[in-house]
mmCIF file of C-alpha atoms in Angstrom:
data_model
loop_
_atom_site.group_PDB
_atom_site.id
_atom_site.type_symbol
_atom_site.label_atom_id
_atom_site.label_comp_id
_atom_site.label_asym_id
_atom_site.label_seq_id
_atom_site.Cartn_x
_atom_site.Cartn_y
_atom_site.Cartn_z
ATOM 1 C CA MET A 1 96.355 135.508 148.420
ATOM 2 C CA HIS A 2 96.165 135.090 152.144
ATOM 3 C CA LEU A 3 94.888 132.041 153.974
ATOM 4 C CA SER A 4 92.484 133.130 156.680
ATOM 5 C CA LYS A 5 90.700 131.028 159.263
ATOM 6 C CA THR A 6 86.936 130.734 159.105
ATOM 7 C CA ARG A 7 85.110 132.269 162.057
ATOM 8 C CA ASN A 8 83.201 129.800 164.250
ATOM 9 C CA THR A 9 79.496 130.613 164.356
ATOM 10 C CA GLU A 10 78.066 127.370 165.696
ATOM 11 C CA ALA A 11 78.991 125.363 168.780
ATOM 12 C CA SER A 12 80.215 122.199 167.085
ATOM 13 C CA ILE A 13 80.677 123.307 163.468
ATOM 14 C CA GLY A 14 81.924 126.744 162.484
ATOM 15 C CA ILE A 15 80.328 128.012 159.297
ATOM 16 C CA SER A 16 81.006 131.226 157.394
ATOM 17 C CA ARG A 17 78.321 132.190 154.849
ATOM 18 C CA PRO A 18 79.051 132.934 152.088
ATOM 19 C CA THR A 19 82.719 132.247 151.362
ATOM 20 C CA ALA A 20 85.194 132.975 148.623
ATOM 21 C CA VAL A 21 85.523 129.277 147.816
ATOM 22 C CA GLY A 22 84.900 128.606 144.118
ATOM 23 C CA GLU A 23 81.812 126.551 143.429
ATOM 24 C CA ALA A 24 80.929 123.928 140.861
ATOM 25 C CA PRO A 25 78.065 124.899 138.550
ATOM 26 C CA HIS A 26 74.622 124.747 140.204
ATOM 27 C CA MET A 27 76.002 123.327 143.467
ATOM 28 C CA LYS A 28 77.057 125.533 146.366
ATOM 29 C CA PHE A 29 79.748 124.520 148.845
ATOM 30 C CA GLU A 30 80.281 126.196 152.193
ATOM 31 C CA HIS A 31 83.641 126.470 153.886
ATOM 32 C CA VAL A 32 83.039 124.969 157.324
ATOM 33 C CA THR A 33 85.216 124.184 160.322
ATOM 34 C CA PHE A 34 85.111 121.338 162.836
ATOM 35 C CA ASP A 35 86.676 121.577 166.278
ATOM 36 C CA LEU A 36 88.231 118.119 166.700
ATOM 37 C CA PRO A 37 90.682 116.803 169.319
ATOM 38 C CA HIS A 38 93.706 117.645 167.135
ATOM 39 C CA GLY A 39 92.530 121.182 166.360
ATOM 40 C CA THR A 40 90.275 123.095 163.984
ATOM 41 C CA PHE A 41 89.791 121.247 160.720
ATOM 42 C CA HIS A 42 88.515 123.000 157.595
ATOM 43 C CA ALA A 43 86.254 121.396 155.005
ATOM 44 C CA LEU A 44 83.943 121.994 152.075
ATOM 45 C CA GLN A 45 80.298 121.049 152.654
ATOM 46 C CA GLY A 46 77.436 120.815 150.179
ATOM 47 C CA GLY A 47 74.892 118.617 148.492
ATOM 48 C CA ASP A 48 71.541 117.365 149.821
ATOM 49 C CA PRO A 49 71.290 118.112 153.580
ATOM 50 C CA ASP A 50 68.843 115.211 153.944
ATOM 51 C CA GLY A 51 70.883 112.809 151.810
ATOM 52 C CA GLN A 52 73.403 110.075 152.520
ATOM 53 C CA PRO A 53 76.206 111.554 154.654
ATOM 54 C CA THR A 54 79.362 111.180 152.564
ATOM 55 C CA ILE A 55 82.911 112.113 153.545
ATOM 56 C CA VAL A 56 85.497 112.527 150.782
ATOM 57 C CA LEU A 57 89.199 112.355 151.705
ATOM 58 C CA HIS A 58 91.818 113.823 149.371
ATOM 59 C CA GLY A 59 95.290 112.479 148.719
ATOM 60 C CA PHE A 60 98.766 113.814 147.923
ATOM 61 C CA PRO A 61 99.519 116.380 146.575
ATOM 62 C CA ASP A 62 95.945 117.643 146.613
ATOM 63 C CA HIS A 63 93.162 119.277 148.613
ATOM 64 C CA PRO A 64 89.349 119.487 148.441
ATOM 65 C CA PRO A 65 88.804 122.416 146.016
ATOM 66 C CA THR A 66 90.308 120.552 143.038
ATOM 67 C CA ALA A 67 87.513 117.978 143.404
ATOM 68 C CA LYS A 68 84.577 120.418 143.559
ATOM 69 C CA PRO A 69 83.022 119.125 140.285
ATOM 70 C CA PHE A 70 83.187 115.569 141.683
ATOM 71 C CA LEU A 71 81.723 116.671 145.025
ATOM 72 C CA ALA A 72 78.922 118.398 143.128
ATOM 73 C CA GLU A 73 78.166 115.233 141.153
ATOM 74 C CA LEU A 74 77.924 113.293 144.415
ATOM 75 C CA GLY A 75 75.549 115.937 145.738
ATOM 76 C CA ARG A 76 73.351 115.615 142.647
ATOM 77 C CA ARG A 77 73.080 111.918 143.406
ATOM 78 C CA GLY A 78 71.486 112.417 146.814
ATOM 79 C CA ARG A 79 74.506 112.867 149.039
ATOM 80 C CA HIS A 80 75.327 115.340 151.773
ATOM 81 C CA VAL A 81 79.065 115.821 151.265
ATOM 82 C CA VAL A 82 81.905 116.946 153.513
ATOM 83 C CA ALA A 83 85.466 117.064 152.165
ATOM 84 C CA PRO A 84 88.057 118.024 154.811
ATOM 85 C CA TRP A 85 91.585 119.291 154.420
ATOM 86 C CA LEU A 86 93.465 116.425 156.097
ATOM 87 C CA ARG A 87 95.954 116.826 158.918
ATOM 88 C CA GLY A 88 99.110 118.353 157.495
ATOM 89 C CA TYR A 89 97.268 120.381 154.857
ATOM 90 C CA ALA A 90 96.635 124.070 155.570
ATOM 91 C CA PRO A 91 94.295 125.518 156.692
ATOM 92 C CA SER A 92 93.723 122.364 158.809
ATOM 93 C CA PRO A 93 96.368 121.703 161.510
ATOM 94 C CA THR A 94 99.816 121.053 160.047
ATOM 95 C CA ALA A 95 101.321 119.560 163.215
ATOM 96 C CA GLY A 96 101.907 115.805 163.466
ATOM 97 C CA PRO A 97 102.120 112.984 164.216
ATOM 98 C CA PHE A 98 101.286 111.516 160.798
ATOM 99 C CA ASP A 99 101.020 107.779 161.474
ATOM 100 C CA PHE A 100 97.921 105.886 160.339
ATOM 101 C CA ALA A 101 96.377 105.802 163.818
ATOM 102 C CA ALA A 102 96.598 109.596 164.095
ATOM 103 C CA LEU A 103 95.255 110.257 160.603
ATOM 104 C CA THR A 104 92.403 107.802 161.055
ATOM 105 C CA SER A 105 91.513 109.253 164.448
ATOM 106 C CA ASP A 106 90.856 112.622 162.781
ATOM 107 C CA VAL A 107 88.403 111.045 160.347
ATOM 108 C CA LEU A 108 86.586 109.060 163.037
ATOM 109 C CA ALA A 109 86.330 112.208 165.175
ATOM 110 C CA LEU A 110 84.864 114.027 162.166
ATOM 111 C CA ILE A 111 82.292 111.257 161.669
ATOM 112 C CA ASP A 112 81.313 111.450 165.349
ATOM 113 C CA ARG A 113 80.934 115.226 165.189
ATOM 114 C CA TRP A 114 79.216 115.558 161.805
ATOM 115 C CA SER A 115 77.088 112.390 161.563
ATOM 116 C CA PRO A 116 76.794 110.904 165.073
ATOM 117 C CA GLY A 117 73.537 109.073 164.428
ATOM 118 C CA ARG A 118 74.130 107.612 160.988
ATOM 119 C CA PRO A 119 77.045 105.679 159.419
ATOM 120 C CA VAL A 120 78.722 107.483 156.553
ATOM 121 C CA GLU A 121 79.737 106.630 153.035
ATOM 122 C CA LEU A 122 83.522 107.111 153.058
ATOM 123 C CA ILE A 123 85.311 107.901 149.800
ATOM 124 C CA GLY A 124 89.093 108.270 149.751
ATOM 125 C CA HIS A 125 91.654 109.008 147.045
ATOM 126 C CA ASP A 126 95.376 108.173 147.305
ATOM 127 C CA TRP A 127 96.328 108.807 150.979
ATOM 128 C CA GLY A 128 92.653 109.384 151.636
ATOM 129 C CA ALA A 129 92.037 105.850 150.353
ATOM 130 C CA LEU A 130 94.703 104.434 152.682
ATOM 131 C CA ILE A 131 93.006 106.183 155.605
ATOM 132 C CA THR A 132 89.675 104.809 154.360
ATOM 133 C CA TYR A 133 90.975 101.235 154.526
ATOM 134 C CA ASP A 134 92.291 101.806 158.047
ATOM 135 C CA ALA A 135 89.020 103.406 159.181
ATOM 136 C CA CYS A 136 87.098 100.399 157.850
ATOM 137 C CA VAL A 137 89.050 97.967 160.031
ATOM 138 C CA THR A 138 89.216 100.319 163.026
ATOM 139 C CA ALA A 139 85.555 101.356 163.269
ATOM 140 C CA PRO A 140 83.432 99.459 160.718
ATOM 141 C CA GLU A 141 80.222 100.284 162.580
ATOM 142 C CA ARG A 142 80.616 103.979 161.655
ATOM 143 C CA ILE A 143 80.935 103.334 157.909
ATOM 144 C CA GLU A 144 78.027 102.145 155.773
ATOM 145 C CA ARG A 145 80.138 101.594 152.664
ATOM 146 C CA ALA A 146 83.500 102.740 151.342
ATOM 147 C CA VAL A 147 85.143 103.665 148.050
ATOM 148 C CA ALA A 148 88.907 103.577 147.457
ATOM 149 C CA LEU A 149 90.163 105.570 144.466
ATOM 150 C CA ALA A 150 93.548 104.741 142.881
ATOM 151 C CA ILE A 151 94.876 102.591 145.746
ATOM 152 C CA PRO A 152 94.513 98.824 146.238
ATOM 153 C CA HIS A 153 94.379 97.320 149.727
ATOM 154 C CA PRO A 154 97.455 98.646 151.598
ATOM 155 C CA LEU A 155 98.946 95.193 152.126
ATOM 156 C CA THR A 156 98.363 94.375 148.468
ATOM 157 C CA PHE A 157 100.136 97.588 147.513
ATOM 158 C CA MET A 158 103.080 96.857 149.824
ATOM 159 C CA SER A 159 103.491 93.448 148.213
ATOM 160 C CA ARG A 160 103.704 95.170 144.797
ATOM 161 C CA LEU A 161 106.718 97.258 145.840
ATOM 162 C CA THR A 162 108.951 94.376 144.768
ATOM 163 C CA ASP A 163 107.724 94.876 141.177
ATOM 164 C CA PRO A 164 110.349 96.980 139.314
ATOM 165 C CA ALA A 165 107.621 98.859 137.424
ATOM 166 C CA GLN A 166 105.877 99.861 140.658
ATOM 167 C CA LEU A 167 109.186 100.577 142.375
ATOM 168 C CA ARG A 168 110.048 103.115 139.663
ATOM 169 C CA ARG A 169 106.682 104.805 140.089
ATOM 170 C CA SER A 170 107.189 104.950 143.863
ATOM 171 C CA SER A 171 110.702 106.444 143.804
ATOM 172 C CA TYR A 172 109.347 109.761 145.076
ATOM 173 C CA MET A 173 108.597 108.050 148.396
ATOM 174 C CA GLY A 174 112.328 107.508 148.916
ATOM 175 C CA LEU A 175 113.073 111.107 147.991
ATOM 176 C CA PHE A 176 110.637 112.342 150.628
ATOM 177 C CA GLN A 177 112.686 110.632 153.358
ATOM 178 C CA LEU A 178 115.470 113.201 152.820
ATOM 179 C CA PRO A 179 115.643 116.275 155.110
ATOM 180 C CA GLY A 180 115.788 118.688 152.154
ATOM 181 C CA SER A 181 112.831 117.210 150.282
ATOM 182 C CA GLY A 182 110.522 120.015 151.394
ATOM 183 C CA TRP A 183 112.711 122.501 149.535
ATOM 184 C CA ILE A 184 112.793 120.234 146.469
ATOM 185 C CA ALA A 185 108.988 119.987 146.471
ATOM 186 C CA THR A 186 108.445 123.759 146.619
ATOM 187 C CA ALA A 187 111.323 124.997 144.422
ATOM 188 C CA ARG A 188 110.544 126.838 141.160
ATOM 189 C CA ASP A 189 106.872 127.335 142.043
ATOM 190 C CA LEU A 190 106.300 123.686 142.975
ATOM 191 C CA ALA A 191 107.609 122.394 139.644
ATOM 192 C CA PHE A 192 108.231 118.950 141.186
ATOM 193 C CA ILE A 193 104.602 118.741 142.356
ATOM 194 C CA ASP A 194 103.338 119.769 138.918
ATOM 195 C CA ARG A 195 105.527 117.087 137.342
ATOM 196 C CA LEU A 196 103.972 114.445 139.597
ATOM 197 C CA TRP A 197 100.478 115.500 138.490
ATOM 198 C CA HIS A 198 101.503 115.214 134.820
ATOM 199 C CA GLN A 199 103.178 111.840 135.325
ATOM 200 C CA TRP A 200 100.361 110.394 137.377
ATOM 201 C CA SER A 201 97.519 111.605 135.139
ATOM 202 C CA PRO A 202 99.045 111.731 131.640
ATOM 203 C CA GLY A 203 97.397 114.219 129.324
ATOM 204 C CA PHE A 204 95.406 115.914 132.076
ATOM 205 C CA SER A 205 95.895 119.557 133.082
ATOM 206 C CA LEU A 206 94.376 121.074 136.183
ATOM 207 C CA ASP A 207 92.412 124.295 135.673
ATOM 208 C CA PRO A 208 94.880 127.217 136.139
ATOM 209 C CA ALA A 209 92.831 128.865 138.909
ATOM 210 C CA LEU A 210 92.520 125.580 140.817
ATOM 211 C CA LYS A 211 96.227 124.935 140.290
ATOM 212 C CA ALA A 212 97.135 128.352 141.714
ATOM 213 C CA GLU A 213 94.896 127.743 144.725
ATOM 214 C CA LEU A 214 96.442 124.316 145.274
ATOM 215 C CA HIS A 215 99.958 125.788 145.073
ATOM 216 C CA GLU A 216 99.063 128.376 147.705
ATOM 217 C CA HIS A 217 97.764 125.787 150.140
ATOM 218 C CA LEU A 218 100.663 123.378 149.548
ATOM 219 C CA ARG A 219 103.219 126.149 150.146
ATOM 220 C CA ALA A 220 101.470 126.923 153.439
ATOM 221 C CA SER A 221 101.517 123.202 154.338
ATOM 222 C CA MET A 222 105.051 122.050 153.495
ATOM 223 C CA PRO A 223 106.819 119.981 154.644
ATOM 224 C CA ALA A 224 103.941 118.369 156.578
ATOM 225 C CA PRO A 225 102.440 116.447 153.601
ATOM 226 C CA LEU A 226 105.808 114.759 153.037
ATOM 227 C CA LYS A 227 105.852 113.517 156.624
ATOM 228 C CA TYR A 228 103.098 111.031 155.773
ATOM 229 C CA TYR A 229 105.740 109.113 153.822
ATOM 230 C CA ARG A 230 108.335 109.369 156.586
ATOM 231 C CA ALA A 231 105.831 107.971 159.089
ATOM 232 C CA MET A 232 105.533 104.848 156.918
ATOM 233 C CA LEU A 233 109.015 103.821 158.106
ATOM 234 C CA ARG A 234 108.293 104.448 161.793
ATOM 235 C CA PRO A 235 107.211 101.837 164.400
ATOM 236 C CA GLY A 236 103.563 102.934 164.191
ATOM 237 C CA MET A 237 103.357 101.322 160.769
ATOM 238 C CA LEU A 238 103.611 97.905 162.436
ATOM 239 C CA GLY A 239 100.374 98.505 164.309
ATOM 240 C CA ALA A 240 98.646 99.627 161.130
ATOM 241 C CA THR A 241 99.871 96.518 159.305
ATOM 242 C CA ARG A 242 98.415 94.317 162.039
ATOM 243 C CA ARG A 243 95.073 96.133 161.893
ATOM 244 C CA MET A 244 94.862 95.933 158.127
ATOM 245 C CA SER A 245 95.583 92.225 158.131
ATOM 246 C CA ARG A 246 92.039 91.768 159.439
ATOM 247 C CA PRO A 247 89.426 91.253 156.689
ATOM 248 C CA ILE A 248 87.403 94.368 155.858
ATOM 249 C CA THR A 249 83.753 93.950 156.862
ATOM 250 C CA VAL A 250 82.519 97.141 155.164
ATOM 251 C CA PRO A 251 81.222 96.924 151.559
ATOM 252 C CA MET A 252 84.013 98.305 149.364
ATOM 253 C CA LEU A 253 84.302 99.615 145.817
ATOM 254 C CA GLN A 254 87.805 100.007 144.370
ATOM 255 C CA LEU A 255 88.230 102.187 141.272
ATOM 256 C CA HIS A 256 91.561 102.536 139.469
ATOM 257 C CA GLY A 257 92.511 104.569 136.416
ATOM 258 C CA ALA A 258 93.858 102.486 133.542
ATOM 259 C CA ASN A 259 96.448 105.210 132.774
ATOM 260 C CA ASP A 260 97.590 105.693 136.381
ATOM 261 C CA GLY A 261 101.262 106.675 136.340
ATOM 262 C CA CYS A 262 101.633 106.427 140.122
ATOM 263 C CA ILE A 263 100.046 103.171 141.292
ATOM 264 C CA LEU A 264 99.619 100.114 139.095
ATOM 265 C CA PRO A 265 96.205 98.438 139.318
ATOM 266 C CA ALA A 266 96.236 95.368 141.529
ATOM 267 C CA GLN A 267 97.024 92.237 139.519
ATOM 268 C CA VAL A 268 96.789 89.726 142.341
ATOM 269 C CA ASP A 269 93.848 87.914 143.878
ATOM 270 C CA ASP A 270 93.343 89.535 147.283
ATOM 271 C CA ARG A 271 89.726 88.545 147.889
ATOM 272 C CA HIS A 272 90.713 87.109 151.265
ATOM 273 C CA ARG A 273 91.209 90.671 152.548
ATOM 274 C CA PHE A 274 87.489 91.431 152.173
ATOM 275 C CA ALA A 275 84.744 89.815 154.232
ATOM 276 C CA ALA A 276 81.934 91.952 152.759
ATOM 277 C CA ARG A 277 80.778 92.803 149.246
ATOM 278 C CA ARG A 278 83.729 94.056 147.187
ATOM 279 C CA ALA A 279 83.921 95.279 143.594
ATOM 280 C CA MET A 280 87.047 96.364 141.730
ATOM 281 C CA GLU A 281 86.997 98.211 138.393
ATOM 282 C CA VAL A 282 89.748 99.600 136.183
ATOM 283 C CA VAL A 283 88.374 102.735 134.521
ATOM 284 C CA PRO A 284 89.618 103.405 130.962
ATOM 285 C CA ASN A 285 91.050 106.711 129.718
ATOM 286 C CA VAL A 286 91.816 108.205 133.154
ATOM 287 C CA GLY A 287 94.895 108.320 135.361
ATOM 288 C CA HIS A 288 95.656 108.670 139.054
ATOM 289 C CA PHE A 289 93.350 111.653 139.667
ATOM 290 C CA LEU A 290 90.441 109.842 138.062
ATOM 291 C CA HIS A 291 87.679 111.601 140.016
ATOM 292 C CA ILE A 292 89.055 115.011 138.984
ATOM 293 C CA GLU A 293 89.548 113.987 135.354
ATOM 294 C CA ALA A 294 86.075 112.433 134.958
ATOM 295 C CA PRO A 295 83.922 113.605 137.887
ATOM 296 C CA GLU A 296 80.555 112.693 136.397
ATOM 297 C CA ALA A 297 81.615 109.209 135.277
ATOM 298 C CA ILE A 298 83.243 108.325 138.602
ATOM 299 C CA ALA A 299 80.303 109.659 140.633
ATOM 300 C CA GLU A 300 77.931 107.651 138.449
ATOM 301 C CA ARG A 301 79.947 104.455 138.973
ATOM 302 C CA ILE A 302 79.837 105.005 142.722
ATOM 303 C CA ALA A 303 76.090 105.685 142.684
ATOM 304 C CA ALA A 304 75.353 102.625 140.551
ATOM 305 C CA TRP A 305 77.393 100.393 142.854
ATOM 306 C CA ALA A 306 75.780 101.837 145.976
ATOM 307 C CA GLU A 307 72.300 101.134 144.624
#
């Protein structure tokens, strides 16, 4: 398969109709592009055009198409959904930098371009959740409410890295600091990446066609996705830590899979980090990729909380 860029057909948003992107049952998604300051970003778009504007941010090692059933469930619940390939993930720009300020600036630029007159509902998983937290403290006026999937507040998570159980689960972060980690991640048809999926969501297997598509995009992206982890040890992280020490003033829902093999659910009282309505739920029988494992259940939890 060959990754090809989508042709721009509108001034601010390039749309190609129709596309070869697979679609969830009864819900069509277009492959659209946004010309943002860092380059041309690609995204899936669908749902109710008159509904709540909702942006869904993927994590590592993932991209939007694996979540199409979840995006469709959001659309059925009155949302107009955009799910971009983040910086570092082909076909979006793969050039850095990859510090929090840069990653968050892409999302805020997307909000300004796609929904300039109405705050968005921002839903993030894994790295997408970390960006969601940072966006909430950087530009709360642009976000109506937020959902973080699989990741506690960043400062809460950092405090958990002293826990031996969490440290074992996070050992891959140390591996990704090594110069040859890009080769390790892609060797033997991305066997290391597949192992992470199995460890993080025990008992779950991604659909073979979606897995093949994900492999293709990750091969075209490497080693950029690993540079997110390297940026965590750079000076820019200090600025992000200072920003995230401010209480979040955006209503926030935190959902965590009970079987998550990557990030342990928060077991500390961090209510002081939230100055608005906050709810935290541990969802049984799902792991790290909870919204992909149980798209209808997670979308329903989000809808119920939002109402």
